Amino acid sequence: MKDEEKALIAAWSDHSRMWKDNKWVYPVISRRAGGLSVGVNLNPDHHCTFSCAYCQSGPQENHKPVPIDVEAVERELRDFIAFYESGDYKDCAFFKDIPAEKKLLKDLCLSGDGESTIVKEFPEICRRMRNIQKDLTPSAGPFKLRLITNGSRLGNDAVEQGLGYLLEENGEIWAKLDAGTEEWFKKINRSPLHLEKILANLETAIKRYPLCIQTMLCDIQGQVPSESEIGSYIENLKKIHGTNPGNFVEVQLYTVIRHTLLPDVTPLPTEFLQAVASRITAEIPVKVRIF
Ligand code: SF4
């Protein structure tokens, strides 16, 4: 294997949220984004509305609340982008051996150790990210603004206000949908909310915004999604897609790769994911990618 390939695989596997002395902003080389993704973690306290069996962000308990420093978030974003634009980043240890085309800036992405839409500063952070995009698009290229979310707070007034800024131009929501039935939803996402509410939120969101669905397929302590569970999941996808096909970006299927919140949550074989992908594309005209 060439050094470039090794570096790329190492970078794909490295999802640590640490970059120099930063507290909020971290770069990753993202397979899904297709290049450099600059993440914004608004949840160093791991606060989330779900408690997914497969959560790979580390334990949710025993974190003190962390107040959001909006100025610091913006400063870290602008500093990293200035570093990117200077060209110096290409030679720093983190990026040095990554192929040139894989380290092009693809997005600024709200994706943290919890649910970004929970924080009350969400609208203001979105507004500032959009300002950065406006300021920098000509020199840095047409990067996207993205929200990665579990979908639980889509439709909330403050969240909608934030999305109005964030998704004004070249923006996308990447939202989680892991279940076809309430039973599997409770098992995998372990939220006090109901699947019906999440589905309603996703249908509302796709009316206005480009939406990508991200789905985790895994073995939870010896239980895997059954044939009929997958069938119900595809029915859910159909409803979301049917609401506004033009805004349906794609489905991303993935499995566990790191340490999980619950013990004995393990990956499913690629063949399982491929079989689910085939069932989806047989019923809905959508792109499905497997990670
Ligand atoms: S929604 Fe994300 S951060 Fe929240 S528990 Fe699930 S995997 Fe973890």
XYZ file of C-alpha atoms and ligand atoms in Angstrom:
299
model
C 0.000 0.000 0.000
C 1.354 3.447 -0.930
C 2.128 6.032 1.783
C -0.671 8.249 0.404
C -3.240 5.454 0.748
C -2.056 4.630 4.273
C -2.293 8.279 5.276
C -5.785 8.531 3.826
C -7.049 5.466 5.682
C -5.471 6.732 8.912
C -7.121 10.140 8.408
C -10.544 8.552 7.701
C -10.245 6.566 10.920
C -9.155 9.549 12.999
C -12.339 11.241 14.163
C -10.846 12.806 17.260
C -12.218 16.264 17.934
C -8.818 17.665 18.883
C -6.976 20.185 16.750
C -4.123 22.091 18.346
C -5.608 24.064 21.254
C -9.062 24.327 19.736
C -12.112 23.660 21.846
C -14.869 23.879 19.221
C -13.475 23.412 15.732
C -11.717 20.334 14.367
C -10.720 19.272 10.821
C -11.282 15.748 9.527
C -10.653 14.092 6.204
C -14.135 12.771 5.540
C -14.995 9.978 3.139
C -18.649 11.012 3.174
C -17.913 14.654 2.420
C -15.246 13.637 -0.108
C -12.448 15.766 1.342
C -11.682 18.168 4.162
C -14.581 18.749 6.528
C -14.261 21.376 9.233
C -16.376 20.215 12.150
C -17.941 22.383 14.829
C -18.596 20.598 18.110
C -21.197 22.495 20.157
C -21.529 19.587 22.609
C -18.283 19.050 24.493
C -20.646 18.106 27.352
C -22.087 15.246 25.219
C -25.625 16.576 25.736
C -28.039 14.753 23.395
C -31.732 13.909 23.005
C -30.830 10.320 22.046
C -28.694 7.781 23.836
C -27.873 5.508 20.923
C -26.664 2.011 21.712
C -23.875 2.514 19.168
C -22.913 6.080 20.135
C -19.215 6.435 19.478
C -18.728 9.830 21.128
C -17.836 8.350 24.510
C -19.832 8.187 27.753
C -22.708 10.689 28.079
C -22.742 10.883 31.890
C -20.591 12.923 34.241
C -19.927 15.863 31.933
C -20.370 19.354 33.347
C -22.457 21.715 31.193
C -20.145 23.701 28.909
C -21.338 27.230 28.065
C -20.978 28.037 24.369
C -18.506 30.783 23.582
C -19.873 32.082 20.288
C -16.922 34.431 19.718
C -14.450 31.601 20.248
C -16.348 29.319 17.840
C -16.197 31.966 15.125
C -12.551 32.761 15.866
C -11.513 29.100 15.650
C -13.405 28.699 12.368
C -11.899 31.808 10.810
C -8.398 30.912 12.067
C -8.598 27.430 10.597
C -9.851 28.723 7.261
C -7.098 31.339 7.163
C -4.632 28.499 7.790
C -6.267 26.518 4.954
C -6.138 29.448 2.574
C -2.494 30.159 3.418
C -1.612 26.755 1.951
C 0.536 25.953 5.009
C -1.875 23.235 6.094
C -0.735 21.058 3.203
C 2.613 20.476 4.877
C 1.552 20.099 8.502
C 1.838 16.597 9.978
C -1.917 15.940 9.943
C -2.333 16.592 6.202
C 1.133 16.085 4.734
C 0.658 12.640 3.176
C -2.992 13.026 2.143
C -3.497 13.200 -1.660
C -4.088 16.801 -2.813
C -7.639 16.193 -4.082
C -8.657 14.655 -0.741
C -7.713 17.704 1.292
C -9.843 20.228 -0.554
C -12.332 21.985 1.697
C -15.787 20.432 1.248
C -17.821 21.726 4.165
C -18.167 23.444 7.496
C -20.250 21.009 9.468
C -22.132 21.163 12.754
C -21.322 17.743 14.114
C -20.479 17.236 17.726
C -20.319 14.849 20.634
C -24.083 15.363 21.094
C -26.989 17.103 19.334
C -25.994 20.556 18.013
C -29.577 21.837 17.802
C -29.976 21.623 21.582
C -27.824 24.633 22.374
C -29.574 27.985 22.639
C -26.806 29.671 20.635
C -27.597 27.454 17.616
C -29.205 30.244 15.502
C -26.349 32.664 16.154
C -23.692 30.053 15.344
C -25.528 29.272 12.077
C -25.677 32.960 11.207
C -21.943 33.336 11.738
C -21.132 30.199 9.735
C -23.164 31.586 6.841
C -21.264 34.879 7.102
C -17.991 32.969 6.920
C -19.254 31.129 3.835
C -20.221 34.445 2.216
C -16.829 35.958 3.036
C -14.768 33.008 1.902
C -16.496 31.280 -0.985
C -14.617 33.162 -3.718
C -11.159 32.187 -2.490
C -11.791 28.854 -0.764
C -14.177 27.388 -3.364
C -17.847 26.486 -3.140
C -17.897 24.576 0.145
C -21.143 23.551 1.770
C -22.602 24.235 5.185
C -24.017 21.104 6.824
C -25.924 20.094 9.896
C -25.559 16.528 11.136
C -28.507 15.833 13.403
C -30.620 13.126 14.986
C -33.671 15.020 13.710
C -35.311 15.362 17.116
C -35.466 19.162 17.081
C -36.064 19.899 13.397
C -39.107 22.142 13.166
C -38.402 23.871 16.503
C -38.657 27.661 16.004
C -35.109 28.521 17.074
C -33.699 25.637 15.042
C -35.655 26.752 11.975
C -34.287 30.257 12.419
C -30.745 28.861 12.490
C -31.361 26.664 9.446
C -32.644 29.698 7.555
C -29.108 31.110 7.823
C -27.124 27.887 7.571
C -28.918 26.449 4.559
C -29.510 29.662 2.659
C -27.092 28.621 -0.051
C -25.348 25.324 -0.753
C -26.467 23.784 2.548
C -27.636 20.314 3.545
C -29.050 18.427 6.501
C -27.636 14.967 7.169
C -30.167 13.360 9.486
C -30.264 10.060 11.271
C -32.954 7.455 10.565
C -32.048 4.092 12.063
C -35.416 2.404 12.447
C -38.569 1.261 10.739
C -40.520 0.487 13.894
C -40.899 2.017 17.335
C -39.509 -1.195 18.811
C -36.173 -0.995 16.985
C -36.070 2.796 17.470
C -36.222 2.292 21.242
C -33.563 -0.379 21.062
C -31.094 1.473 18.853
C -31.686 5.176 19.616
C -32.921 4.791 23.206
C -34.717 8.145 23.173
C -37.756 9.175 25.214
C -39.156 10.595 21.947
C -41.162 8.514 19.464
C -40.161 7.460 15.971
C -43.353 9.038 14.644
C -42.129 12.448 15.824
C -38.733 11.982 14.148
C -40.416 10.947 10.878
C -42.724 13.968 10.984
C -39.696 16.224 11.543
C -37.848 14.702 8.591
C -40.868 15.126 6.328
C -41.127 18.779 7.376
C -37.408 19.330 6.824
C -37.302 17.871 3.310
C -40.055 20.217 2.192
C -37.597 23.092 2.639
C -34.074 21.703 2.623
C -31.842 19.172 0.872
C -31.807 16.100 3.120
C -29.481 13.131 3.303
C -30.508 10.168 5.471
C -27.811 8.423 7.506
C -28.604 4.945 8.787
C -26.634 2.831 11.239
C -26.939 -0.933 10.771
C -25.431 -2.951 13.600
C -25.794 -5.962 15.856
C -27.046 -4.922 19.300
C -26.208 -7.539 21.855
C -27.081 -10.379 19.499
C -30.062 -8.745 17.783
C -29.941 -7.499 14.203
C -32.660 -5.659 12.241
C -35.082 -8.286 10.904
C -36.384 -8.545 7.331
C -39.643 -6.905 8.355
C -37.855 -4.169 10.322
C -35.882 -3.322 7.165
C -39.135 -3.395 5.199
C -40.711 -0.856 7.579
C -37.572 1.277 7.417
C -37.829 1.365 3.609
C -41.487 2.367 3.901
C -40.370 5.283 6.091
C -37.769 6.269 3.506
C -40.451 6.146 0.809
C -42.656 8.585 2.725
C -39.795 11.014 3.263
C -38.696 10.732 -0.374
C -42.280 11.104 -1.610
C -42.682 14.355 0.334
C -40.150 16.109 -1.894
C -38.037 13.869 -4.160
C -36.061 16.852 -5.466
C -34.624 17.526 -2.005
C -33.703 13.903 -1.258
C -29.911 13.836 -1.549
C -29.018 10.210 -0.788
C -28.993 7.446 1.815
C -25.766 6.667 3.639
C -25.569 3.232 5.260
C -22.824 2.564 7.770
C -21.885 0.281 10.589
C -19.928 0.429 13.826
C -16.192 1.066 13.630
C -15.251 2.297 17.091
C -15.977 1.724 20.758
C -19.718 2.011 21.487
C -21.820 3.325 24.369
C -23.343 -0.085 25.165
C -21.175 -3.204 25.290
C -21.548 -5.864 22.587
C -22.698 -3.554 19.816
C -20.854 -4.872 16.792
C -20.543 -4.244 13.045
C -22.610 -6.058 10.430
C -20.875 -7.492 7.356
C -20.680 -5.436 4.181
C -22.951 -8.011 2.483
C -25.734 -7.099 4.929
C -25.401 -3.411 4.089
C -25.259 -4.214 0.357
C -28.463 -6.278 0.636
C -30.254 -3.370 2.369
C -28.945 -0.961 -0.288
C -30.312 -3.233 -3.042
C -33.717 -3.413 -1.382
C -33.841 0.392 -1.102
C -32.867 1.039 -4.723
C -35.335 -1.623 -5.928
C -38.150 0.406 -4.373
C -37.040 4.043 -4.405
C -35.068 5.914 -7.098
C -32.364 7.192 -4.740
C -28.607 7.017 -4.479
C -27.347 4.806 -1.642
C -23.744 4.884 -0.438
C -22.162 2.432 1.985
C -19.429 3.427 4.441
S -27.624 11.060 18.269
Fe -25.426 10.947 17.891
S -24.441 11.916 19.679
Fe -26.590 11.474 20.226
S -26.474 9.497 21.243
Fe -26.935 9.106 19.063
S -24.941 8.780 18.088
Fe -24.562 9.735 20.110
